[in-house]
mmCIF file of N, CA and C in Angstrom:
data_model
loop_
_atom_site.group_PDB
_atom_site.id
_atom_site.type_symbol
_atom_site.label_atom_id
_atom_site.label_comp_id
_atom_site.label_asym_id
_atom_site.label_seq_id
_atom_site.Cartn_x
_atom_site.Cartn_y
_atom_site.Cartn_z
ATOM 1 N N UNK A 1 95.095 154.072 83.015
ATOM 2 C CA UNK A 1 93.756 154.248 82.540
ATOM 3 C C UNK A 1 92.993 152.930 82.540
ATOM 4 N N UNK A 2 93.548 152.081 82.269
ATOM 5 C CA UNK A 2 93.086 150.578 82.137
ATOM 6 C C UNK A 2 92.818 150.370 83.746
ATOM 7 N N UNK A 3 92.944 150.670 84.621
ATOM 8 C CA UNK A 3 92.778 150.028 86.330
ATOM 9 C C UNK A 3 91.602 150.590 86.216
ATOM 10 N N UNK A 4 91.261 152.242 85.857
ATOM 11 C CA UNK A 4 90.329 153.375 86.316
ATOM 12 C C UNK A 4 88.928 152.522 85.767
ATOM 13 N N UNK A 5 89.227 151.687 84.529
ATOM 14 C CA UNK A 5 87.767 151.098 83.285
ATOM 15 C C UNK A 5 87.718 149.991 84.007
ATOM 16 N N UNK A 6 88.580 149.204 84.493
ATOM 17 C CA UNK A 6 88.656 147.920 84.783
ATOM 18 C C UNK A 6 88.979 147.019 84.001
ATOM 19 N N UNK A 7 88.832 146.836 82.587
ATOM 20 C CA UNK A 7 89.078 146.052 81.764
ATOM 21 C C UNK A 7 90.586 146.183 81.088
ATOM 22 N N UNK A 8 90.447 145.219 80.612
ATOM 23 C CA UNK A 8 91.835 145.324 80.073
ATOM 24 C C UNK A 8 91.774 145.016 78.851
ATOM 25 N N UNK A 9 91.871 145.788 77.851
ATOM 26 C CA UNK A 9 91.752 145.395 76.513
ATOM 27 C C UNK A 9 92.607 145.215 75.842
ATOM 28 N N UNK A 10 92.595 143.468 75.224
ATOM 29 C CA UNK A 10 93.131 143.074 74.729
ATOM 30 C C UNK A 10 93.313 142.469 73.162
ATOM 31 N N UNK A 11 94.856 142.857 72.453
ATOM 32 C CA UNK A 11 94.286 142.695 71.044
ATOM 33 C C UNK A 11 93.787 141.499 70.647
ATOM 34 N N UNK A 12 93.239 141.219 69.649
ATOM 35 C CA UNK A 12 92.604 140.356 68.788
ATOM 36 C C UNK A 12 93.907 138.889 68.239
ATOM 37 N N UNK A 13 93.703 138.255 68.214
ATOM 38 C CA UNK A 13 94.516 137.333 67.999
ATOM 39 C C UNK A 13 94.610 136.624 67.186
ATOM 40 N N UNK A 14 95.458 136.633 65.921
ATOM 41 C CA UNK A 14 95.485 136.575 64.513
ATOM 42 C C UNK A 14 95.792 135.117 64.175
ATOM 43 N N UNK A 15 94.903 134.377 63.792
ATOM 44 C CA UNK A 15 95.022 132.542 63.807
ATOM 45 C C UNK A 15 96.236 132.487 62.364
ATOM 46 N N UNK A 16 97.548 131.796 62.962
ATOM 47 C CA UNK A 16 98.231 131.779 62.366
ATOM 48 C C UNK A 16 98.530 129.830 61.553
ATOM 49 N N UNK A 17 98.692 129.861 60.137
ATOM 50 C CA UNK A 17 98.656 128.286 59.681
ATOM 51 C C UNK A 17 100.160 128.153 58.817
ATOM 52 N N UNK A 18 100.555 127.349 58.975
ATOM 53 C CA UNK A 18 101.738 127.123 58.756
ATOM 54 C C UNK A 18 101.895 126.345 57.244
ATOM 55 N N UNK A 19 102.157 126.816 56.116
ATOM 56 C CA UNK A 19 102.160 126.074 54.735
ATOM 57 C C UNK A 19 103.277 124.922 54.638
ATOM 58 N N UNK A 20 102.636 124.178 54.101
ATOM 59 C CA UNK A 20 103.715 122.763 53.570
ATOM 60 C C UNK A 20 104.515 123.756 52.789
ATOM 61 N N UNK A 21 106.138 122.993 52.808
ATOM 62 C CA UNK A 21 107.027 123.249 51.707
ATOM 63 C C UNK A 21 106.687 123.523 50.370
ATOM 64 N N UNK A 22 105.542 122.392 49.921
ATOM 65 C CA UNK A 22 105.481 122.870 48.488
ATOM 66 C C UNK A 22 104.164 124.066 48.609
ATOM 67 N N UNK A 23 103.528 124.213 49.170
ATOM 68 C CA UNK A 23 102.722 125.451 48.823
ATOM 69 C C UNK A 23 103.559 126.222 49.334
ATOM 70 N N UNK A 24 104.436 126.833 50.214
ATOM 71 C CA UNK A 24 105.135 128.211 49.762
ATOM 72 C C UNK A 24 105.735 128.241 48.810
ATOM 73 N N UNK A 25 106.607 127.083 47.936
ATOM 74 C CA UNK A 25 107.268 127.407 46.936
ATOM 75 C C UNK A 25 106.015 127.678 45.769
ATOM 76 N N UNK A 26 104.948 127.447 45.613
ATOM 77 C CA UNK A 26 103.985 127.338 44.895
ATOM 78 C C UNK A 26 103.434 128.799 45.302
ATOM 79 N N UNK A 27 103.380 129.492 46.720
ATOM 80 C CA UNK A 27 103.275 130.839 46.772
ATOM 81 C C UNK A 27 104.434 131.774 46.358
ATOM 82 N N UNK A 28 105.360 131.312 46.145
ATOM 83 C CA UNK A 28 106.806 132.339 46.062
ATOM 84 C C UNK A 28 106.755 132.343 43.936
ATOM 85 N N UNK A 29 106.496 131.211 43.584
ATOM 86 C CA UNK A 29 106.602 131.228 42.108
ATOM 87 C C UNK A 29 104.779 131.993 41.801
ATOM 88 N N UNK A 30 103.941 132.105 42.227
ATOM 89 C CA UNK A 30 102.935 132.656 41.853
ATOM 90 C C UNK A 30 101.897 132.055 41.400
ATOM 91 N N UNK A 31 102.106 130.659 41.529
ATOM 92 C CA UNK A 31 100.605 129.777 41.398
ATOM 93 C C UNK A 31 99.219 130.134 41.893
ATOM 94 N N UNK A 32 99.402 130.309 43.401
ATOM 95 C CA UNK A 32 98.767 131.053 44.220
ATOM 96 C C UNK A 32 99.149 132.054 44.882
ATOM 97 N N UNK A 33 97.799 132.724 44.651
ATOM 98 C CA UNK A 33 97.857 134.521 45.438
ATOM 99 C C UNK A 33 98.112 134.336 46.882
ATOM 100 N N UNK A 34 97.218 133.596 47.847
ATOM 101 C CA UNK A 34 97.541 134.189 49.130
ATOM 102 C C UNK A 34 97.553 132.849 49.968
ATOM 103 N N UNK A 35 98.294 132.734 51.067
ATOM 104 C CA UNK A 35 98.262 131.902 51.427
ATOM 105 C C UNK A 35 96.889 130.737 52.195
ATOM 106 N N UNK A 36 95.528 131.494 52.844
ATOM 107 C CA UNK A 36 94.525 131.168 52.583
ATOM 108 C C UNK A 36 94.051 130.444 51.476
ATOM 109 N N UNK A 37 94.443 130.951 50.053
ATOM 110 C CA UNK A 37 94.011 130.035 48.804
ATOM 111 C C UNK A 37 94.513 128.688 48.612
ATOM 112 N N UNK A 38 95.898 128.278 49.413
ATOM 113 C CA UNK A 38 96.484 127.106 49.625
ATOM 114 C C UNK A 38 95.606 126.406 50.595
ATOM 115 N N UNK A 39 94.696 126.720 51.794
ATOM 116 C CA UNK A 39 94.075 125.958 52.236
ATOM 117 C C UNK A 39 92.991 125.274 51.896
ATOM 118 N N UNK A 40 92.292 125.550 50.786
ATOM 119 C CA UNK A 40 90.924 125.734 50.260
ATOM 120 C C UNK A 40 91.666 124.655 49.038
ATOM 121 N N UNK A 41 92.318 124.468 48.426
ATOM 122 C CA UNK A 41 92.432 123.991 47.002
ATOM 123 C C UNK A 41 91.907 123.214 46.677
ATOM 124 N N UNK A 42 92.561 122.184 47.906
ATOM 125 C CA UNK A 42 92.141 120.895 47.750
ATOM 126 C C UNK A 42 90.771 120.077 48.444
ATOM 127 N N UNK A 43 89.137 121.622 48.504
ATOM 128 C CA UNK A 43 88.346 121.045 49.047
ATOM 129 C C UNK A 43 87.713 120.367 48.523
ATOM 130 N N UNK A 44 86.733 119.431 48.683
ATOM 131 C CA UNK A 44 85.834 118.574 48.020
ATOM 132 C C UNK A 44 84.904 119.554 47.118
ATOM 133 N N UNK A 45 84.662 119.019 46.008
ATOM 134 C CA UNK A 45 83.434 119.630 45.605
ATOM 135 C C UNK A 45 81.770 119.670 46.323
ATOM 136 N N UNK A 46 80.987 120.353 45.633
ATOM 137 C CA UNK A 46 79.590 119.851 46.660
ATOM 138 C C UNK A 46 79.318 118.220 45.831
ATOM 139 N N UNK A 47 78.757 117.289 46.920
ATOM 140 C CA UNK A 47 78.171 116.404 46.757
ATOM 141 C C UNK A 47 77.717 116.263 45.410
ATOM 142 N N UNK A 48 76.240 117.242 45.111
ATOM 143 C CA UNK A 48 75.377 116.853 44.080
ATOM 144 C C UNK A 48 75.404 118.621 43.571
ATOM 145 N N UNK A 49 76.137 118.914 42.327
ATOM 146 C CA UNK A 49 76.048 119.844 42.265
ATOM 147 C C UNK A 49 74.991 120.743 41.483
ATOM 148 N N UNK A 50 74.822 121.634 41.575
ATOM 149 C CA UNK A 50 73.034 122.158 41.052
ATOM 150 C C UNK A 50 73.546 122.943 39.841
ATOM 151 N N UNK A 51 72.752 122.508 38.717
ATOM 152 C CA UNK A 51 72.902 123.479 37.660
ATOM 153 C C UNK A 51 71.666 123.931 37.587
ATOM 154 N N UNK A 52 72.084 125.273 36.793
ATOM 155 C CA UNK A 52 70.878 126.814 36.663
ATOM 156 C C UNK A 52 69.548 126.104 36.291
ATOM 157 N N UNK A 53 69.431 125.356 35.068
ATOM 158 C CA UNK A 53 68.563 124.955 34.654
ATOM 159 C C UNK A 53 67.735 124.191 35.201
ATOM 160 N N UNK A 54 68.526 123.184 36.261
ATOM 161 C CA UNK A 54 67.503 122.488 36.843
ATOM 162 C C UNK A 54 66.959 122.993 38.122
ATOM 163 N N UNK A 55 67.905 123.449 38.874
ATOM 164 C CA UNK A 55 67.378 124.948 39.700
ATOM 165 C C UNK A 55 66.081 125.570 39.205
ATOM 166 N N UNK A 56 66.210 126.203 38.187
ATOM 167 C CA UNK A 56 64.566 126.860 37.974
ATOM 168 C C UNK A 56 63.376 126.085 37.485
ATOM 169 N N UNK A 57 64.444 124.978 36.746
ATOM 170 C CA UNK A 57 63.343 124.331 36.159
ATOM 171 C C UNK A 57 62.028 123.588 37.939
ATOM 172 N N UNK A 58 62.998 122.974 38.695
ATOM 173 C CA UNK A 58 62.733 121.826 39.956
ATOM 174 C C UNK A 58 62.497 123.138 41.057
ATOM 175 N N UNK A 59 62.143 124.264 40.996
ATOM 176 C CA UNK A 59 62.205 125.579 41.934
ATOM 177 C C UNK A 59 61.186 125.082 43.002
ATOM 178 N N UNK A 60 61.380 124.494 44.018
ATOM 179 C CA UNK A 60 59.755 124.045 45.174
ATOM 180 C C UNK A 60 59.640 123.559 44.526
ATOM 181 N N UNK A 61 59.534 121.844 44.078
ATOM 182 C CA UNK A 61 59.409 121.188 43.896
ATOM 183 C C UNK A 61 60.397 119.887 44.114
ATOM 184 N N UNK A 62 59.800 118.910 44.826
ATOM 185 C CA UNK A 62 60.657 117.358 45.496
ATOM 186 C C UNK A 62 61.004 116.149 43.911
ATOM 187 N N UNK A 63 60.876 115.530 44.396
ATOM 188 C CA UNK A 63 61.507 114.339 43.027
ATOM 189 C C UNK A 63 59.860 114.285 42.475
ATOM 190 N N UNK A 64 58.742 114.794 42.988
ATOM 191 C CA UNK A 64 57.614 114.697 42.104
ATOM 192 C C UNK A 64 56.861 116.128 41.848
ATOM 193 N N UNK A 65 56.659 116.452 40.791
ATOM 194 C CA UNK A 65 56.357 118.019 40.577
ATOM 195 C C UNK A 65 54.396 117.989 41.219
ATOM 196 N N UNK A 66 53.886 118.629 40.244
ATOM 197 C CA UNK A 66 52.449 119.045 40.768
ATOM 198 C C UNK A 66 51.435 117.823 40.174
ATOM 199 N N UNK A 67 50.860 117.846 41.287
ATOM 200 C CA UNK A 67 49.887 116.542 41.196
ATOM 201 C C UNK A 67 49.965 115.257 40.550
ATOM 202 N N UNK A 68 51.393 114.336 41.439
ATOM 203 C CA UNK A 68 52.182 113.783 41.692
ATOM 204 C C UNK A 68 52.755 113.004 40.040
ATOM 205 N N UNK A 69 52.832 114.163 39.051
ATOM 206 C CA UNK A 69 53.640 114.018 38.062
ATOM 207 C C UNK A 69 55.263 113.925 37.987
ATOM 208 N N UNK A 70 56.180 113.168 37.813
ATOM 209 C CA UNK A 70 57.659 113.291 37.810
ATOM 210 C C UNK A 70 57.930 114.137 36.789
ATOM 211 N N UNK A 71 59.343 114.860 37.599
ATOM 212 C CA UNK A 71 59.740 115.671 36.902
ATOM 213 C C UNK A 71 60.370 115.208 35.290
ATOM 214 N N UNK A 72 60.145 116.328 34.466
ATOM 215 C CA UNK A 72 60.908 115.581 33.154
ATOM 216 C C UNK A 72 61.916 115.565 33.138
ATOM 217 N N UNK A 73 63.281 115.984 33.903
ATOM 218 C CA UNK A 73 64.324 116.102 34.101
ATOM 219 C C UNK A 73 65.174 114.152 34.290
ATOM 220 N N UNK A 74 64.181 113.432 34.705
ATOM 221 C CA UNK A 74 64.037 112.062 35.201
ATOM 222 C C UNK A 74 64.077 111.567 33.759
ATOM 223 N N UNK A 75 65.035 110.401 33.548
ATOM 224 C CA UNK A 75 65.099 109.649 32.300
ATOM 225 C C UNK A 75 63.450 108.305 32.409
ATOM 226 N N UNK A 76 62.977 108.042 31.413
ATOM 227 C CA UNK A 76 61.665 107.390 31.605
ATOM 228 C C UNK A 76 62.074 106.041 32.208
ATOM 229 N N UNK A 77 63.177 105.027 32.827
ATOM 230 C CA UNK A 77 63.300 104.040 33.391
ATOM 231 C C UNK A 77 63.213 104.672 35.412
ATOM 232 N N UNK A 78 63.889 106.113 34.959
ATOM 233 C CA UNK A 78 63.466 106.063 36.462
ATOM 234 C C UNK A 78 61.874 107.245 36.860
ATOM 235 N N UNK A 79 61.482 107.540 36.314
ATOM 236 C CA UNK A 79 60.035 107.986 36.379
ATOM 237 C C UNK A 79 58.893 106.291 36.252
ATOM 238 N N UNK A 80 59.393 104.987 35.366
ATOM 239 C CA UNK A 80 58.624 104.425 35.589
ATOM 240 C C UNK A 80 58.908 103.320 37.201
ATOM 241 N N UNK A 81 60.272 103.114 37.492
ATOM 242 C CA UNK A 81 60.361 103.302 39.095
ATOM 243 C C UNK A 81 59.777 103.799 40.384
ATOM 244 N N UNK A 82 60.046 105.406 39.858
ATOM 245 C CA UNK A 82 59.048 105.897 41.084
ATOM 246 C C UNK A 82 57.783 105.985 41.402
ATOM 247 N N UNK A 83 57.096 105.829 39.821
ATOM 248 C CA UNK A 83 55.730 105.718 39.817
ATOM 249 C C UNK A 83 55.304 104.371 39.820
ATOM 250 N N UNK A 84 55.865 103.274 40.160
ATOM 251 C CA UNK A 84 55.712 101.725 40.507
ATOM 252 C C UNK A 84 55.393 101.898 42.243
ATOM 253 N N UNK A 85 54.144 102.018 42.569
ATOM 254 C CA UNK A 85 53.522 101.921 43.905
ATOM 255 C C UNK A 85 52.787 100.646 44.210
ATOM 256 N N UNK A 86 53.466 99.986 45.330
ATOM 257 C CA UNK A 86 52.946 98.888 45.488
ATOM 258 C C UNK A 86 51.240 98.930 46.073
ATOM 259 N N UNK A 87 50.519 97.715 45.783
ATOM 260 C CA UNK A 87 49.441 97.654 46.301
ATOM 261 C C UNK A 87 48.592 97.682 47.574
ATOM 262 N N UNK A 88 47.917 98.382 48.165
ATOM 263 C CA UNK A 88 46.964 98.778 49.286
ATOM 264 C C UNK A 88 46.906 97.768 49.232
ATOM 265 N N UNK A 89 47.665 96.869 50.985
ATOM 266 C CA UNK A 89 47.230 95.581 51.217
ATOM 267 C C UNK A 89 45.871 96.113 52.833
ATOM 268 N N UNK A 90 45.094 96.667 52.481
ATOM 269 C CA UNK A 90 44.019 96.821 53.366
ATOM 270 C C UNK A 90 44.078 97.943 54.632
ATOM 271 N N UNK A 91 43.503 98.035 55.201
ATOM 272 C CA UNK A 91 43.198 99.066 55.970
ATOM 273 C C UNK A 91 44.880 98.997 57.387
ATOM 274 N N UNK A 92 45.023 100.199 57.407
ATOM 275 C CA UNK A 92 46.264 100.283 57.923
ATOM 276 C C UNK A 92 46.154 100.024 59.363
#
C-alpha cells in the first residue's frame, strides 16, 4: 500500500535524554515525578522577576510614568537621578 501512496510513513521519533546517576536514584526514591522534571531543576530563574503589584501598578508605562513623572515605585535617590537632566548646550 505504501508503493501505491508513494510515501512512506514514518513514525515520529521520541527524543530520548539520559539521567545522571543521582537523578535516577532521586527518581526511584520519589523526589521527582518524571524524568523531564530532572531537566528543568536546575534552571536559572528570570533575570528581573515581576511582581503582581508592580505589574499593575507600572502597566504601559517605561521607568517614567505620565507626563514625565517617575514612578513611585523608585526610592527618592533614584527618581532624583533620573530627573537630573543635563543642560541644553545649544542648538543641535
Amino acid at each position: 500500500m505504501n508503493r501505491i501512496m508513494g510515501k512512506t510513513s514514518k513514525p515520529k521519533a521520541k527524543r530520548v535524554v539520559r539521567l545522571s546517576r543521582v537523578d535516577q536514584e532521586r527518581l526511584m526514591r520519589g523526589e521527582i515525578a518524571t524524568p523531564e522534571e530532572a531537566l528543568h531543576i536546575h534552571d536559572a530563574p528570570p533575570v528581573r522577576p515581576e511582581f503582581p503589584a508592580q505589574r499593575d501598578a507600572n502597566q504601559g508605562m517605561g521607568t517614567y510614568g505620565r507626563a514625565g513623572q517617575a514612578n513611585k515605585s523608585l526610592s527618592p535617590h533614584e527618581r532624583e537621578l533620573l530627573e537630573n537632566l543635563p543642560p541644553h548646550f545649544g542648538k543641535i
